[in-house]
């Protein structure tokens, strides 16, 4: 029978041939490097039996999918090792993630990272055994019986949640069997280099109402040299981790009595956010946005109109008792903290009839917003329960959508350039796609039209984007500008969304040129994103050494003796008057100690002033990152630092 290869060539193989047989027929080298295959576009095991006319692509570790298969197999080796050492534990899930994998496990007796050595030793035994990995499928009831026999309650729950007609597959490696969609390596001996990296807690299914499980992280590479290189990079990343560095630099802190996901910005962090906020608000005003100030909470009635009550209620903080239908069992007024400002700004639009000449209406707000994130999802400043968003909404005609969308993207480009992050982001076209989830407004025609409209806009912009189904907002598709933290975890930094529903839901209208009343479209946008998340990424990008224009303290002045204190204060006063944030270190400490401490605080410029500088009207300049010191006139330094601040120089 004939198989069609990726390059279009045809390969003749015997009836009943597997993907591995086909790879061997192509070349022995390809067969040795193969880890999986794509048959008619679907990823599958090398043992998959081919049919006449199948399209085949052999997957190796050079392919992203191949490395994922490799790491997922390593996750199963971890699970088998864990069951061998701790036979009473219960397995949950073990997916592949960026740069590795994890497995969630319910232990009777807690383990620590000190136990990793014996787990890795057991894993290596399983790898050395070169145990064949076999796939088999079972009908739903037989699958439940098998998992029940193994007493794996989490797996049993997963099976029960699958559709009635779902294909339920298992993978067996020696005495160990696990529920899994696959695919996997043909045998455990294919794994050459792995490492368990960390351990944390994670709620089952990310729900804090469920039991806290132990999540063990690991990674695997084709070669030991690649693994060692990765581990070195991870250690370097830890030095930039905003969760540690931000605390060490006094930018933010957390408190157990305040609560998880509620970081406290200390004076340095608050100053940086103030600088960014003023910068954003001033630029938005130049581009036609009207600033608003709306309440942090509202009655449930508002969220029912907007659709948040039906599609987003689980993410909201509700003040008052509600039943499963979202109603008060006592008939009381229910309030909720706002997850976004859009329904509030719509009230401003509705305050008086608008003409087509009034459109577009551009509203912006530096808004405090609230999302009830699961405990296991929160991380430092990146994912929190209360945050500050550069929120904005544009109410416009259909004809204005493309131009306004482009203006929003241009504004975000402007801020990304100023932050030095333009080259750090990627673009995702987030669609509903084929999803029929209850989390989306049920209107196929509107979804299809709006997704097509956004695709035209993105293509007109020649934007290099990826498409992602089931990632849209509940009311429409969006462009997500994505960024990664130091560990490679991707989050949305900025978003621009087209909303086809709000105009109708809130009965927003405008009088068109022909005198008829029309319903506008809405564009939701964040120009610099969530300030806390942006700050986290900036801490990591610059390792705390921010560009001068956004530093809380731009210049620190160190008098050598008390005799030069008055000159130091005079320098500080003039810098402050020119708009430069500076301070004088008046402590009775050795000058070398004060210089070292200022450098540890990542201050861009440290000015040392002694008798000579006071007499000459000069300053001795210690520039961050530059070993050489220079003495220059204060006037020339002042002109230089003011210019650098005004031009928002990055490096």
PDB file of N, CA and C in Angstrom, residues 273-316:
ATOM      1  N   UNK A 273       4.976  52.941  39.766  1.00  0.00           N
ATOM      2  CA  UNK A 273       3.635  52.904  39.192  1.00  0.00           C
ATOM      3  C   UNK A 273       3.078  54.301  38.969  1.00  0.00           C
ATOM      4  N   UNK A 274       3.404  55.224  39.856  1.00  0.00           N
ATOM      5  CA  UNK A 274       2.959  56.601  39.669  1.00  0.00           C
ATOM      6  C   UNK A 274       3.586  57.198  38.407  1.00  0.00           C
ATOM      7  N   UNK A 275       4.879  56.931  38.206  1.00  0.00           N
ATOM      8  CA  UNK A 275       5.580  57.427  37.014  1.00  0.00           C
ATOM      9  C   UNK A 275       4.936  56.860  35.752  1.00  0.00           C
ATOM     10  N   UNK A 276       4.708  55.542  35.751  1.00  0.00           N
ATOM     11  CA  UNK A 276       4.109  54.897  34.584  1.00  0.00           C
ATOM     12  C   UNK A 276       2.693  55.407  34.339  1.00  0.00           C
ATOM     13  N   UNK A 277       1.915  55.564  35.416  1.00  0.00           N
ATOM     14  CA  UNK A 277       0.529  56.007  35.283  1.00  0.00           C
ATOM     15  C   UNK A 277       0.449  57.405  34.673  1.00  0.00           C
ATOM     16  N   UNK A 278       1.270  58.314  35.172  1.00  0.00           N
ATOM     17  CA  UNK A 278       1.251  59.679  34.638  1.00  0.00           C
ATOM     18  C   UNK A 278       1.666  59.686  33.169  1.00  0.00           C
ATOM     19  N   UNK A 279       2.658  58.888  32.844  1.00  0.00           N
ATOM     20  CA  UNK A 279       3.137  58.770  31.463  1.00  0.00           C
ATOM     21  C   UNK A 279       2.005  58.274  30.558  1.00  0.00           C
ATOM     22  N   UNK A 280       1.321  57.221  30.994  1.00  0.00           N
ATOM     23  CA  UNK A 280       0.241  56.628  30.194  1.00  0.00           C
ATOM     24  C   UNK A 280      -0.927  57.588  30.059  1.00  0.00           C
ATOM     25  N   UNK A 281      -1.373  58.156  31.164  1.00  0.00           N
ATOM     26  CA  UNK A 281      -2.540  59.041  31.121  1.00  0.00           C
ATOM     27  C   UNK A 281      -2.281  60.272  30.247  1.00  0.00           C
ATOM     28  N   UNK A 282      -1.075  60.831  30.324  1.00  0.00           N
ATOM     29  CA  UNK A 282      -0.751  62.000  29.505  1.00  0.00           C
ATOM     30  C   UNK A 282      -0.753  61.652  28.019  1.00  0.00           C
ATOM     31  N   UNK A 283      -0.194  60.489  27.676  1.00  0.00           N
ATOM     32  CA  UNK A 283      -0.143  60.101  26.269  1.00  0.00           C
ATOM     33  C   UNK A 283      -1.533  59.751  25.746  1.00  0.00           C
ATOM     34  N   UNK A 284      -2.332  59.075  26.570  1.00  0.00           N
ATOM     35  CA  UNK A 284      -3.701  58.754  26.146  1.00  0.00           C
ATOM     36  C   UNK A 284      -4.508  60.023  25.892  1.00  0.00           C
ATOM     37  N   UNK A 285      -4.319  61.040  26.730  1.00  0.00           N
ATOM     38  CA  UNK A 285      -5.029  62.313  26.540  1.00  0.00           C
ATOM     39  C   UNK A 285      -4.638  62.946  25.206  1.00  0.00           C
ATOM     40  N   UNK A 286      -3.344  62.854  24.843  1.00  0.00           N
ATOM     41  CA  UNK A 286      -2.893  63.402  23.561  1.00  0.00           C
ATOM     42  C   UNK A 286      -3.566  62.702  22.389  1.00  0.00           C
ATOM     43  N   UNK A 287      -3.990  61.445  22.607  1.00  0.00           N
ATOM     44  CA  UNK A 287      -4.569  60.647  21.525  1.00  0.00           C
ATOM     45  C   UNK A 287      -6.098  60.599  21.582  1.00  0.00           C
ATOM     46  N   UNK A 288      -6.676  61.536  22.313  1.00  0.00           N
ATOM     47  CA  UNK A 288      -8.119  61.690  22.252  1.00  0.00           C
ATOM     48  C   UNK A 288      -8.920  60.911  23.269  1.00  0.00           C
ATOM     49  N   UNK A 289      -8.259  60.312  24.266  1.00  0.00           N
ATOM     50  CA  UNK A 289      -8.998  59.576  25.288  1.00  0.00           C
ATOM     51  C   UNK A 289      -9.454  60.525  26.394  1.00  0.00           C
ATOM     52  N   UNK A 290     -10.686  60.318  26.838  1.00  0.00           N
ATOM     53  CA  UNK A 290     -11.263  61.103  27.931  1.00  0.00           C
ATOM     54  C   UNK A 290     -11.191  60.271  29.204  1.00  0.00           C
ATOM     55  N   UNK A 291     -10.543  60.796  30.228  1.00  0.00           N
ATOM     56  CA  UNK A 291     -10.334  60.033  31.456  1.00  0.00           C
ATOM     57  C   UNK A 291     -11.624  59.968  32.268  1.00  0.00           C
ATOM     58  N   UNK A 292     -11.873  58.824  32.881  1.00  0.00           N
ATOM     59  CA  UNK A 292     -13.051  58.638  33.732  1.00  0.00           C
ATOM     60  C   UNK A 292     -12.606  58.141  35.100  1.00  0.00           C
ATOM     61  N   UNK A 293     -13.513  58.212  36.045  1.00  0.00           N
ATOM     62  CA  UNK A 293     -13.281  57.675  37.388  1.00  0.00           C
ATOM     63  C   UNK A 293     -14.587  57.039  37.831  1.00  0.00           C
ATOM     64  N   UNK A 294     -14.623  55.729  37.841  1.00  0.00           N
ATOM     65  CA  UNK A 294     -15.877  55.022  38.096  1.00  0.00           C
ATOM     66  C   UNK A 294     -15.775  54.176  39.368  1.00  0.00           C
ATOM     67  N   UNK A 295     -16.904  53.728  39.926  1.00  0.00           N
ATOM     68  CA  UNK A 295     -16.894  53.000  41.208  1.00  0.00           C
ATOM     69  C   UNK A 295     -16.193  51.646  41.128  1.00  0.00           C
ATOM     70  N   UNK A 296     -15.701  51.209  42.270  1.00  0.00           N
ATOM     71  CA  UNK A 296     -15.049  49.902  42.358  1.00  0.00           C
ATOM     72  C   UNK A 296     -16.044  48.761  42.516  1.00  0.00           C
ATOM     73  N   UNK A 297     -17.307  49.083  42.703  1.00  0.00           N
ATOM     74  CA  UNK A 297     -18.313  48.039  42.862  1.00  0.00           C
ATOM     75  C   UNK A 297     -19.630  48.507  42.264  1.00  0.00           C
ATOM     76  N   UNK A 298     -20.528  47.549  42.071  1.00  0.00           N
ATOM     77  CA  UNK A 298     -21.857  47.887  41.548  1.00  0.00           C
ATOM     78  C   UNK A 298     -22.834  46.787  41.932  1.00  0.00           C
ATOM     79  N   UNK A 299     -24.100  47.075  41.747  1.00  0.00           N
ATOM     80  CA  UNK A 299     -25.136  46.067  41.983  1.00  0.00           C
ATOM     81  C   UNK A 299     -25.016  44.958  40.936  1.00  0.00           C
ATOM     82  N   UNK A 300     -25.498  43.808  41.282  1.00  0.00           N
ATOM     83  CA  UNK A 300     -25.473  42.688  40.346  1.00  0.00           C
ATOM     84  C   UNK A 300     -26.266  43.000  39.084  1.00  0.00           C
ATOM     85  N   UNK A 301     -27.222  43.930  39.168  1.00  0.00           N
ATOM     86  CA  UNK A 301     -28.033  44.300  38.003  1.00  0.00           C
ATOM     87  C   UNK A 301     -27.150  44.734  36.831  1.00  0.00           C
ATOM     88  N   UNK A 302     -26.087  45.504  37.130  1.00  0.00           N
ATOM     89  CA  UNK A 302     -25.205  45.992  36.072  1.00  0.00           C
ATOM     90  C   UNK A 302     -24.497  44.834  35.385  1.00  0.00           C
ATOM     91  N   UNK A 303     -24.013  43.883  36.184  1.00  0.00           N
ATOM     92  CA  UNK A 303     -23.272  42.756  35.627  1.00  0.00           C
ATOM     93  C   UNK A 303     -24.190  41.778  34.897  1.00  0.00           C
ATOM     94  N   UNK A 304     -25.462  41.772  35.233  1.00  0.00           N
ATOM     95  CA  UNK A 304     -26.423  40.938  34.493  1.00  0.00           C
ATOM     96  C   UNK A 304     -26.620  41.479  33.090  1.00  0.00           C
ATOM     97  N   UNK A 305     -26.666  42.805  32.972  1.00  0.00           N
ATOM     98  CA  UNK A 305     -26.816  43.416  31.651  1.00  0.00           C
ATOM     99  C   UNK A 305     -25.563  43.163  30.812  1.00  0.00           C
ATOM    100  N   UNK A 306     -24.390  43.321  31.426  1.00  0.00           N
ATOM    101  CA  UNK A 306     -23.135  43.184  30.679  1.00  0.00           C
ATOM    102  C   UNK A 306     -22.834  41.742  30.292  1.00  0.00           C
ATOM    103  N   UNK A 307     -23.425  40.787  31.002  1.00  0.00           N
ATOM    104  CA  UNK A 307     -23.142  39.378  30.739  1.00  0.00           C
ATOM    105  C   UNK A 307     -22.141  38.769  31.693  1.00  0.00           C
ATOM    106  N   UNK A 308     -21.495  39.611  32.509  1.00  0.00           N
ATOM    107  CA  UNK A 308     -20.512  39.071  33.455  1.00  0.00           C
ATOM    108  C   UNK A 308     -21.164  38.130  34.464  1.00  0.00           C
ATOM    109  N   UNK A 309     -22.398  38.427  34.841  1.00  0.00           N
ATOM    110  CA  UNK A 309     -23.061  37.612  35.866  1.00  0.00           C
ATOM    111  C   UNK A 309     -23.280  36.180  35.377  1.00  0.00           C
ATOM    112  N   UNK A 310     -23.557  36.038  34.081  1.00  0.00           N
ATOM    113  CA  UNK A 310     -23.791  34.701  33.523  1.00  0.00           C
ATOM    114  C   UNK A 310     -22.496  34.010  33.115  1.00  0.00           C
ATOM    115  N   UNK A 311     -21.524  34.790  32.631  1.00  0.00           N
ATOM    116  CA  UNK A 311     -20.344  34.184  32.016  1.00  0.00           C
ATOM    117  C   UNK A 311     -19.055  34.358  32.810  1.00  0.00           C
ATOM    118  N   UNK A 312     -19.080  35.177  33.868  1.00  0.00           N
ATOM    119  CA  UNK A 312     -17.822  35.504  34.545  1.00  0.00           C
ATOM    120  C   UNK A 312     -17.954  35.501  36.066  1.00  0.00           C
ATOM    121  N   UNK A 313     -19.115  35.091  36.569  1.00  0.00           N
ATOM    122  CA  UNK A 313     -19.402  35.244  37.998  1.00  0.00           C
ATOM    123  C   UNK A 313     -18.405  34.504  38.893  1.00  0.00           C
ATOM    124  N   UNK A 314     -17.907  33.354  38.433  1.00  0.00           N
ATOM    125  CA  UNK A 314     -16.978  32.581  39.252  1.00  0.00           C
ATOM    126  C   UNK A 314     -15.670  33.325  39.506  1.00  0.00           C
ATOM    127  N   UNK A 315     -15.358  34.316  38.660  1.00  0.00           N
ATOM    128  CA  UNK A 315     -14.124  35.082  38.808  1.00  0.00           C
ATOM    129  C   UNK A 315     -14.341  36.379  39.587  1.00  0.00           C
ATOM    130  N   UNK A 316     -15.561  36.599  40.078  1.00  0.00           N
ATOM    131  CA  UNK A 316     -15.888  37.875  40.719  1.00  0.00           C
ATOM    132  C   UNK A 316     -15.976  37.727  42.234  1.00  0.00           C
TER     133      UNK A 316
END
